[in-house]
Amino acid sequence: MRDILSRIHQKKQRLDTFQSLSNEISKNLDEWFRIELTYTSNAIEGNTLSRIETALVVEKGITVEGKSIKEHLEAVNHAKAYQFIQTLTDKTKTSITERTILDIHSLILQNIDTVNAGRYRTIPVRIAGSTAIMPNAIKVPDLMSEFIKWLHHKKEGIVKIAADAHFKLVSIHPFTDGNGRTARLLMNLILMQAGYPPAIIRKEDRRTYINSIEKGQLSGDLSEYYPVVFSAVERSLDIFLSTLEEKKGKPEFLKKKLMTIGKLAKESNETVSTIRYWTKEGLLKPSQISKGGYQLYNPDTIKIIKKIRKLQKEKRLTIQELKQVMGKDHPLY
């Protein structure tokens, strides 16, 4: 555990050497993290929207066929909740309070469960598939008051505090639903107020993540939980650093001659949401999917994008018509 915390500390110091992000880089990173956090956090809770579908719902308000209204609302709500904690990240002197947590939860369940949104539970709850016993609902207000006091007086490193805050909140389980998503957003609020990027618990780590929390709740042993969270923090630092260092001529993806969706959007002068939409519709094809599930594109995709725009401007073709035209002469197909 010391090794990974040491690496995190060193990478945070490197990140701090970059005085400020350009508006363009900041916007691209923000957009990526907003979608990725929304997708992964909801997926952990069973939401079946894919990464691309999540982006289409959040960025374009598109309804995805075959998906429930609740799943659509979960995507929209989480994106709003993330934007809310962003408004608090520059206010490092603003203490996190019970009201902060209630406001996050209220956004998570907005239009899904208006009765319980932003309110502590008054009934017993159980975690599906777990033998861990959650506190009696009567104790929740006092436990939350104690939790906030603990948070304000904790003196350990911020990464460990954020991880502990997440674990403590899900173990109190103060709400009827939305506890995990609220806890992950609280963890990221703590990290972001300290200048860290938000940590993303990946969908593929879901079982390890859930099992490690249950083990901690049953035995007090967090030895499997901390590595999951710390690795998430380190990955996000790596994403920020690789993006910033790319400007210095050290792009990892350029070494592979492939482009991230953010890089492709920048080079083609399109928005990330447009690239995602065209990919969803089959007009564009990623050349590779990374182990983390990220789409990587051949630089020649820029030519295809320019051709799409030209056809739209000159012939006013629909998406279906574009598919027919592009299918006949598509350099990546």
mmCIF file of C-alpha atoms in Angstrom:
data_model
loop_
_atom_site.group_PDB
_atom_site.id
_atom_site.type_symbol
_atom_site.label_atom_id
_atom_site.label_comp_id
_atom_site.label_asym_id
_atom_site.label_seq_id
_atom_site.Cartn_x
_atom_site.Cartn_y
_atom_site.Cartn_z
ATOM 1 C CA MET A 1 0.000 0.000 0.000
ATOM 2 C CA ARG A 2 2.894 2.333 0.733
ATOM 3 C CA ASP A 3 4.289 1.809 -2.762
ATOM 4 C CA ILE A 4 1.134 2.897 -4.545
ATOM 5 C CA LEU A 5 0.596 5.850 -2.194
ATOM 6 C CA SER A 6 4.187 6.897 -2.861
ATOM 7 C CA ARG A 7 3.597 6.743 -6.620
ATOM 8 C CA ILE A 8 0.369 8.703 -6.240
ATOM 9 C CA HIS A 9 2.190 11.366 -4.229
ATOM 10 C CA GLN A 10 4.925 11.654 -6.860
ATOM 11 C CA LYS A 11 2.428 11.873 -9.713
ATOM 12 C CA LYS A 12 0.396 14.492 -7.870
ATOM 13 C CA GLN A 13 3.571 16.545 -7.474
ATOM 14 C CA ARG A 14 4.173 16.247 -11.224
ATOM 15 C CA LEU A 15 0.593 17.318 -11.886
ATOM 16 C CA ASP A 16 1.060 20.343 -9.647
ATOM 17 C CA THR A 17 3.978 21.530 -11.817
ATOM 18 C CA PHE A 18 1.485 22.294 -14.563
ATOM 19 C CA GLN A 19 0.297 25.679 -13.352
ATOM 20 C CA SER A 20 -3.009 25.657 -15.172
ATOM 21 C CA LEU A 21 -4.820 23.823 -17.935
ATOM 22 C CA SER A 22 -5.801 25.559 -21.142
ATOM 23 C CA ASN A 23 -9.533 26.016 -21.583
ATOM 24 C CA GLU A 24 -9.512 23.475 -24.404
ATOM 25 C CA ILE A 25 -7.719 20.753 -22.432
ATOM 26 C CA SER A 26 -9.776 21.466 -19.333
ATOM 27 C CA LYS A 27 -13.024 21.206 -21.303
ATOM 28 C CA ASN A 28 -12.012 17.933 -22.976
ATOM 29 C CA LEU A 29 -10.912 16.323 -19.704
ATOM 30 C CA ASP A 30 -14.007 17.530 -17.906
ATOM 31 C CA GLU A 31 -16.289 16.154 -20.597
ATOM 32 C CA TRP A 32 -14.485 12.801 -20.604
ATOM 33 C CA PHE A 33 -14.567 12.385 -16.822
ATOM 34 C CA ARG A 34 -18.217 13.454 -16.603
ATOM 35 C CA ILE A 35 -19.280 10.736 -19.030
ATOM 36 C CA GLU A 36 -16.860 8.088 -17.780
ATOM 37 C CA LEU A 37 -17.807 8.581 -14.126
ATOM 38 C CA THR A 38 -21.488 8.514 -14.991
ATOM 39 C CA TYR A 39 -21.137 5.368 -17.081
ATOM 40 C CA THR A 40 -18.985 3.408 -14.618
ATOM 41 C CA SER A 41 -20.759 4.464 -11.428
ATOM 42 C CA ASN A 42 -24.160 3.548 -12.849
ATOM 43 C CA ALA A 43 -22.841 0.322 -14.397
ATOM 44 C CA ILE A 44 -21.596 -0.794 -10.976
ATOM 45 C CA GLU A 45 -25.194 -0.457 -9.755
ATOM 46 C CA GLY A 46 -26.599 -2.487 -12.652
ATOM 47 C CA ASN A 47 -27.407 0.175 -15.255
ATOM 48 C CA THR A 48 -27.101 -1.416 -18.717
ATOM 49 C CA LEU A 49 -26.411 1.713 -20.782
ATOM 50 C CA SER A 50 -23.103 1.364 -22.629
ATOM 51 C CA ARG A 51 -20.422 4.039 -22.531
ATOM 52 C CA ILE A 52 -21.508 5.434 -25.898
ATOM 53 C CA GLU A 53 -25.202 5.258 -24.985
ATOM 54 C CA THR A 54 -24.498 7.116 -21.739
ATOM 55 C CA ALA A 55 -22.772 9.870 -23.701
ATOM 56 C CA LEU A 56 -25.669 10.147 -26.144
ATOM 57 C CA VAL A 57 -28.212 10.384 -23.324
ATOM 58 C CA VAL A 58 -26.221 12.951 -21.335
ATOM 59 C CA GLU A 59 -24.821 15.084 -24.142
ATOM 60 C CA LYS A 60 -27.571 14.918 -26.762
ATOM 61 C CA GLY A 61 -30.658 13.897 -24.808
ATOM 62 C CA ILE A 62 -31.175 10.943 -27.122
ATOM 63 C CA THR A 63 -33.488 8.132 -26.029
ATOM 64 C CA VAL A 64 -31.863 4.720 -26.412
ATOM 65 C CA GLU A 65 -34.221 2.037 -27.662
ATOM 66 C CA GLY A 66 -34.654 -0.922 -25.326
ATOM 67 C CA LYS A 67 -33.442 0.903 -22.219
ATOM 68 C CA SER A 68 -35.703 1.856 -19.315
ATOM 69 C CA ILE A 69 -36.690 5.384 -18.361
ATOM 70 C CA LYS A 70 -34.982 4.838 -15.014
ATOM 71 C CA GLU A 71 -31.678 4.034 -16.713
ATOM 72 C CA HIS A 72 -31.932 7.224 -18.759
ATOM 73 C CA LEU A 73 -32.696 9.258 -15.631
ATOM 74 C CA GLU A 74 -29.803 7.659 -13.743
ATOM 75 C CA ALA A 75 -27.417 8.837 -16.465
ATOM 76 C CA VAL A 76 -28.789 12.378 -16.581
ATOM 77 C CA ASN A 77 -28.937 12.642 -12.787
ATOM 78 C CA HIS A 78 -25.395 11.421 -12.183
ATOM 79 C CA ALA A 79 -24.035 13.868 -14.746
ATOM 80 C CA LYS A 80 -25.882 16.686 -12.941
ATOM 81 C CA ALA A 81 -24.570 15.516 -9.571
ATOM 82 C CA TYR A 82 -21.020 15.500 -10.931
ATOM 83 C CA GLN A 83 -21.470 19.043 -12.203
ATOM 84 C CA PHE A 84 -22.740 19.993 -8.751
ATOM 85 C CA ILE A 85 -19.632 18.714 -6.959
ATOM 86 C CA GLN A 86 -17.536 20.530 -9.550
ATOM 87 C CA THR A 87 -19.045 23.799 -8.354
ATOM 88 C CA LEU A 88 -17.685 22.977 -4.899
ATOM 89 C CA THR A 89 -14.158 22.017 -5.955
ATOM 90 C CA ASP A 90 -12.892 25.575 -6.167
ATOM 91 C CA LYS A 91 -14.302 26.294 -2.740
ATOM 92 C CA THR A 92 -11.623 24.501 -0.732
ATOM 93 C CA LYS A 93 -12.540 26.495 2.348
ATOM 94 C CA THR A 94 -16.149 25.360 2.103
ATOM 95 C CA SER A 95 -16.617 22.475 4.498
ATOM 96 C CA ILE A 96 -18.461 19.370 3.421
ATOM 97 C CA THR A 97 -21.612 19.087 5.508
ATOM 98 C CA GLU A 98 -24.553 16.742 5.829
ATOM 99 C CA ARG A 99 -26.432 19.122 3.545
ATOM 100 C CA THR A 100 -23.739 18.632 0.879
ATOM 101 C CA ILE A 101 -24.279 14.868 0.966
ATOM 102 C CA LEU A 102 -28.063 15.234 0.978
ATOM 103 C CA ASP A 103 -27.881 17.563 -2.029
ATOM 104 C CA ILE A 104 -25.749 15.061 -3.950
ATOM 105 C CA HIS A 105 -28.208 12.291 -3.143
ATOM 106 C CA SER A 106 -31.174 14.461 -4.078
ATOM 107 C CA LEU A 107 -29.720 14.888 -7.565
ATOM 108 C CA ILE A 108 -28.971 11.165 -7.886
ATOM 109 C CA LEU A 109 -32.620 10.197 -7.268
ATOM 110 C CA GLN A 110 -34.228 13.230 -8.927
ATOM 111 C CA ASN A 111 -37.430 12.186 -10.750
ATOM 112 C CA ILE A 112 -36.721 8.553 -9.808
ATOM 113 C CA ASP A 113 -37.729 8.501 -6.143
ATOM 114 C CA THR A 114 -38.865 11.985 -5.151
ATOM 115 C CA VAL A 115 -40.095 10.786 -1.756
ATOM 116 C CA ASN A 116 -36.672 9.573 -0.621
ATOM 117 C CA ALA A 117 -34.381 11.841 -2.658
ATOM 118 C CA GLY A 118 -32.203 13.885 -0.303
ATOM 119 C CA ARG A 119 -33.660 12.228 2.809
ATOM 120 C CA TYR A 120 -32.212 9.723 5.248
ATOM 121 C CA ARG A 121 -33.917 6.350 5.290
ATOM 122 C CA THR A 122 -36.487 5.491 7.941
ATOM 123 C CA ILE A 123 -36.675 1.782 7.149
ATOM 124 C CA PRO A 124 -34.288 -1.196 7.419
ATOM 125 C CA VAL A 125 -32.167 -1.974 4.341
ATOM 126 C CA ARG A 126 -30.134 -4.942 3.174
ATOM 127 C CA ILE A 127 -27.495 -5.129 0.468
ATOM 128 C CA ALA A 128 -28.486 -7.737 -2.107
ATOM 129 C CA GLY A 129 -26.224 -10.772 -1.908
ATOM 130 C CA SER A 130 -24.393 -9.551 1.198
ATOM 131 C CA THR A 131 -24.510 -10.822 4.765
ATOM 132 C CA ALA A 132 -23.393 -7.447 6.123
ATOM 133 C CA ILE A 133 -25.975 -5.855 8.422
ATOM 134 C CA MET A 134 -26.629 -2.152 7.987
ATOM 135 C CA PRO A 135 -27.266 0.141 10.987
ATOM 136 C CA ASN A 136 -30.776 0.624 12.341
ATOM 137 C CA ALA A 137 -32.492 3.538 10.591
ATOM 138 C CA ILE A 138 -33.004 5.261 13.954
ATOM 139 C CA LYS A 139 -29.226 5.562 14.309
ATOM 140 C CA VAL A 140 -28.609 7.086 10.884
ATOM 141 C CA PRO A 141 -28.905 10.808 11.837
ATOM 142 C CA ASP A 142 -26.451 10.423 14.731
ATOM 143 C CA LEU A 143 -24.092 8.301 12.644
ATOM 144 C CA MET A 144 -24.068 10.931 9.908
ATOM 145 C CA SER A 145 -23.387 13.683 12.430
ATOM 146 C CA GLU A 146 -20.456 11.666 13.784
ATOM 147 C CA PHE A 147 -19.273 10.985 10.241
ATOM 148 C CA ILE A 148 -19.065 14.697 9.417
ATOM 149 C CA LYS A 149 -17.172 15.379 12.656
ATOM 150 C CA TRP A 150 -14.719 12.604 11.767
ATOM 151 C CA LEU A 151 -14.284 14.023 8.263
ATOM 152 C CA HIS A 152 -13.439 17.485 9.570
ATOM 153 C CA HIS A 153 -10.882 16.286 12.102
ATOM 154 C CA LYS A 154 -9.123 13.552 10.129
ATOM 155 C CA LYS A 155 -5.431 14.334 9.638
ATOM 156 C CA GLU A 156 -4.230 11.518 7.348
ATOM 157 C CA GLY A 157 -3.309 11.860 3.680
ATOM 158 C CA ILE A 158 -6.163 13.091 1.524
ATOM 159 C CA VAL A 159 -6.290 9.977 -0.676
ATOM 160 C CA LYS A 160 -6.781 7.706 2.326
ATOM 161 C CA ILE A 161 -9.315 10.106 3.839
ATOM 162 C CA ALA A 162 -11.307 10.048 0.588
ATOM 163 C CA ALA A 163 -11.222 6.239 0.504
ATOM 164 C CA ASP A 164 -12.224 5.987 4.171
ATOM 165 C CA ALA A 165 -15.042 8.501 3.690
ATOM 166 C CA HIS A 166 -16.425 6.408 0.850
ATOM 167 C CA PHE A 167 -16.270 3.217 2.921
ATOM 168 C CA LYS A 168 -17.792 4.801 6.011
ATOM 169 C CA LEU A 169 -20.692 6.332 4.085
ATOM 170 C CA VAL A 170 -21.670 3.111 2.296
ATOM 171 C CA SER A 171 -21.381 1.280 5.625
ATOM 172 C CA ILE A 172 -23.795 3.700 7.295
ATOM 173 C CA HIS A 173 -25.997 3.251 4.214
ATOM 174 C CA PRO A 174 -28.022 6.358 5.075
ATOM 175 C CA PHE A 175 -30.366 6.170 2.079
ATOM 176 C CA THR A 176 -32.875 3.690 0.711
ATOM 177 C CA ASP A 177 -31.094 3.772 -2.658
ATOM 178 C CA GLY A 178 -28.196 5.588 -4.308
ATOM 179 C CA ASN A 179 -25.708 5.025 -1.478
ATOM 180 C CA GLY A 180 -22.874 3.794 -3.699
ATOM 181 C CA ARG A 181 -23.174 6.563 -6.266
ATOM 182 C CA THR A 182 -23.401 9.196 -3.538
ATOM 183 C CA ALA A 183 -20.369 7.749 -1.731
ATOM 184 C CA ARG A 184 -18.265 7.695 -4.900
ATOM 185 C CA LEU A 185 -19.179 11.307 -5.664
ATOM 186 C CA LEU A 186 -18.343 12.330 -2.091
ATOM 187 C CA MET A 187 -14.982 10.574 -2.396
ATOM 188 C CA ASN A 188 -14.305 12.477 -5.604
ATOM 189 C CA LEU A 189 -15.387 15.782 -4.119
ATOM 190 C CA ILE A 190 -12.777 15.288 -1.378
ATOM 191 C CA LEU A 191 -10.123 14.403 -3.956
ATOM 192 C CA MET A 192 -11.014 17.239 -6.327
ATOM 193 C CA GLN A 193 -10.991 19.859 -3.570
ATOM 194 C CA ALA A 194 -7.396 18.793 -2.916
ATOM 195 C CA GLY A 195 -6.434 19.156 -6.580
ATOM 196 C CA TYR A 196 -6.722 15.506 -7.589
ATOM 197 C CA PRO A 197 -8.672 14.333 -10.623
ATOM 198 C CA PRO A 198 -11.765 12.237 -9.876
ATOM 199 C CA ALA A 199 -11.155 8.524 -9.319
ATOM 200 C CA ILE A 200 -13.024 6.068 -11.521
ATOM 201 C CA ILE A 201 -13.917 2.595 -10.263
ATOM 202 C CA ARG A 202 -14.028 0.640 -13.522
ATOM 203 C CA LYS A 203 -16.919 -1.598 -14.507
ATOM 204 C CA GLU A 204 -14.551 -4.555 -14.819
ATOM 205 C CA ASP A 205 -13.472 -4.027 -11.197
ATOM 206 C CA ARG A 206 -17.063 -4.177 -9.947
ATOM 207 C CA ARG A 207 -16.911 -7.593 -8.287
ATOM 208 C CA THR A 208 -13.526 -6.960 -6.634
ATOM 209 C CA TYR A 209 -14.743 -3.560 -5.456
ATOM 210 C CA ILE A 210 -18.013 -4.863 -3.984
ATOM 211 C CA ASN A 211 -16.354 -7.875 -2.360
ATOM 212 C CA SER A 212 -13.654 -5.707 -0.788
ATOM 213 C CA ILE A 213 -16.284 -3.426 0.763
ATOM 214 C CA GLU A 214 -18.225 -6.392 2.121
ATOM 215 C CA LYS A 215 -15.054 -7.885 3.591
ATOM 216 C CA GLY A 216 -14.341 -4.581 5.314
ATOM 217 C CA GLN A 217 -17.870 -4.374 6.676
ATOM 218 C CA LEU A 218 -17.793 -7.933 8.021
ATOM 219 C CA SER A 219 -14.259 -8.047 9.420
ATOM 220 C CA GLY A 220 -12.887 -4.508 9.464
ATOM 221 C CA ASP A 221 -10.161 -5.611 7.032
ATOM 222 C CA LEU A 222 -9.707 -3.000 4.293
ATOM 223 C CA SER A 223 -6.547 -4.527 2.816
ATOM 224 C CA GLU A 224 -8.393 -5.455 -0.389
ATOM 225 C CA TYR A 225 -10.471 -2.282 -0.539
ATOM 226 C CA TYR A 226 -7.691 0.308 -0.453
ATOM 227 C CA PRO A 227 -5.864 -1.022 -3.549
ATOM 228 C CA VAL A 228 -9.067 -0.752 -5.610
ATOM 229 C CA VAL A 229 -9.547 2.918 -4.727
ATOM 230 C CA PHE A 230 -5.861 3.851 -4.796
ATOM 231 C CA SER A 231 -5.460 2.262 -8.244
ATOM 232 C CA ALA A 232 -8.431 4.304 -9.467
ATOM 233 C CA VAL A 233 -6.780 7.492 -8.194
ATOM 234 C CA GLU A 234 -3.490 6.571 -9.858
ATOM 235 C CA ARG A 235 -5.159 5.811 -13.196
ATOM 236 C CA SER A 236 -6.837 9.210 -13.232
ATOM 237 C CA LEU A 237 -3.543 10.918 -12.460
ATOM 238 C CA ASP A 238 -1.996 9.002 -15.362
ATOM 239 C CA ILE A 239 -4.761 10.220 -17.682
ATOM 240 C CA PHE A 240 -4.192 13.843 -16.684
ATOM 241 C CA LEU A 241 -0.415 13.570 -16.942
ATOM 242 C CA SER A 242 -0.456 11.815 -20.321
ATOM 243 C CA THR A 243 -2.806 14.489 -21.669
ATOM 244 C CA LEU A 244 -0.628 17.325 -20.398
ATOM 245 C CA GLU A 245 2.640 15.715 -21.427
ATOM 246 C CA GLU A 246 1.230 15.039 -24.880
ATOM 247 C CA LYS A 247 1.623 18.758 -25.468
ATOM 248 C CA LYS A 248 5.324 18.283 -24.751
ATOM 249 C CA GLY A 249 5.674 15.661 -27.442
ATOM 250 C CA LYS A 250 5.231 12.549 -25.318
ATOM 251 C CA PRO A 251 1.849 11.207 -26.396
ATOM 252 C CA GLU A 252 1.419 7.528 -25.580
ATOM 253 C CA PHE A 253 -1.319 7.137 -28.154
ATOM 254 C CA LEU A 254 0.722 8.847 -30.871
ATOM 255 C CA LYS A 255 3.437 6.257 -30.285
ATOM 256 C CA LYS A 256 0.817 3.702 -31.290
ATOM 257 C CA LYS A 257 -0.353 6.024 -34.092
ATOM 258 C CA LEU A 258 -3.863 5.926 -32.663
ATOM 259 C CA MET A 259 -5.907 8.790 -31.300
ATOM 260 C CA THR A 260 -8.169 9.100 -28.308
ATOM 261 C CA ILE A 261 -11.659 10.406 -28.953
ATOM 262 C CA GLY A 262 -10.664 13.714 -27.333
ATOM 263 C CA LYS A 263 -7.621 14.050 -29.582
ATOM 264 C CA LEU A 264 -9.673 13.154 -32.652
ATOM 265 C CA ALA A 265 -12.282 15.762 -31.731
ATOM 266 C CA LYS A 266 -9.579 18.390 -31.311
ATOM 267 C CA GLU A 267 -7.795 17.578 -34.582
ATOM 268 C CA SER A 268 -11.035 17.432 -36.581
ATOM 269 C CA ASN A 269 -12.558 20.517 -34.943
ATOM 270 C CA GLU A 270 -15.612 18.515 -33.851
ATOM 271 C CA THR A 271 -17.113 17.922 -30.421
ATOM 272 C CA VAL A 272 -16.554 14.675 -28.554
ATOM 273 C CA SER A 273 -20.312 14.102 -28.475
ATOM 274 C CA THR A 274 -20.484 14.369 -32.284
ATOM 275 C CA ILE A 275 -17.685 11.808 -32.684
ATOM 276 C CA ARG A 276 -19.485 9.489 -30.267
ATOM 277 C CA TYR A 277 -22.767 9.907 -32.129
ATOM 278 C CA TRP A 278 -21.237 9.170 -35.529
ATOM 279 C CA THR A 279 -19.486 6.145 -34.039
ATOM 280 C CA LYS A 280 -22.775 4.939 -32.570
ATOM 281 C CA GLU A 281 -24.439 5.336 -35.974
ATOM 282 C CA GLY A 282 -21.631 3.443 -37.723
ATOM 283 C CA LEU A 283 -20.229 6.361 -39.726
ATOM 284 C CA LEU A 284 -16.941 6.100 -37.831
ATOM 285 C CA LYS A 285 -15.180 3.012 -36.555
ATOM 286 C CA PRO A 286 -12.575 2.905 -33.777
ATOM 287 C CA SER A 287 -9.451 1.010 -34.818
ATOM 288 C CA GLN A 288 -8.964 -0.447 -31.380
ATOM 289 C CA ILE A 289 -10.636 -0.739 -27.993
ATOM 290 C CA SER A 290 -8.149 -0.462 -25.124
ATOM 291 C CA LYS A 291 -8.202 -2.797 -22.118
ATOM 292 C CA GLY A 292 -10.011 -0.060 -20.233
ATOM 293 C CA GLY A 293 -12.713 0.035 -22.913
ATOM 294 C CA TYR A 294 -11.586 3.317 -24.496
ATOM 295 C CA GLN A 295 -12.005 3.840 -28.222
ATOM 296 C CA LEU A 296 -8.859 4.608 -30.217
ATOM 297 C CA TYR A 297 -9.036 5.917 -33.775
ATOM 298 C CA ASN A 298 -6.762 5.824 -36.795
ATOM 299 C CA PRO A 299 -5.598 9.359 -37.745
ATOM 300 C CA ASP A 300 -7.144 8.757 -41.185
ATOM 301 C CA THR A 301 -10.515 9.079 -39.458
ATOM 302 C CA ILE A 302 -10.029 12.852 -39.751
ATOM 303 C CA LYS A 303 -10.380 12.515 -43.532
ATOM 304 C CA ILE A 304 -13.639 10.620 -43.085
ATOM 305 C CA ILE A 305 -14.976 13.325 -40.768
ATOM 306 C CA LYS A 306 -14.135 16.009 -43.315
ATOM 307 C CA LYS A 307 -15.883 13.973 -46.009
ATOM 308 C CA ILE A 308 -18.991 13.618 -43.821
ATOM 309 C CA ARG A 309 -19.114 17.370 -43.244
ATOM 310 C CA LYS A 310 -18.618 18.043 -46.939
ATOM 311 C CA LEU A 311 -21.454 15.706 -47.907
ATOM 312 C CA GLN A 312 -23.724 17.240 -45.272
ATOM 313 C CA LYS A 313 -22.985 20.736 -46.536
ATOM 314 C CA GLU A 314 -23.147 20.060 -50.267
ATOM 315 C CA LYS A 315 -25.855 17.381 -50.482
ATOM 316 C CA ARG A 316 -27.654 17.713 -47.132
ATOM 317 C CA LEU A 317 -27.620 13.942 -46.649
ATOM 318 C CA THR A 318 -29.331 12.228 -43.721
ATOM 319 C CA ILE A 319 -27.485 9.786 -41.472
ATOM 320 C CA GLN A 320 -28.944 6.838 -43.387
ATOM 321 C CA GLU A 321 -27.949 8.370 -46.722
ATOM 322 C CA LEU A 322 -24.469 9.070 -45.398
ATOM 323 C CA LYS A 323 -24.163 5.420 -44.357
ATOM 324 C CA GLN A 324 -24.966 4.320 -47.891
ATOM 325 C CA VAL A 325 -22.492 6.720 -49.463
ATOM 326 C CA MET A 326 -19.727 6.085 -46.936
ATOM 327 C CA GLY A 327 -20.228 2.338 -47.137
ATOM 328 C CA LYS A 328 -19.272 2.385 -50.808
ATOM 329 C CA ASP A 329 -15.920 4.061 -50.293
ATOM 330 C CA HIS A 330 -14.895 4.011 -46.639
ATOM 331 C CA PRO A 331 -11.097 3.872 -46.083
ATOM 332 C CA LEU A 332 -11.480 2.138 -42.737
ATOM 333 C CA TYR A 333 -14.172 -0.395 -43.643
#
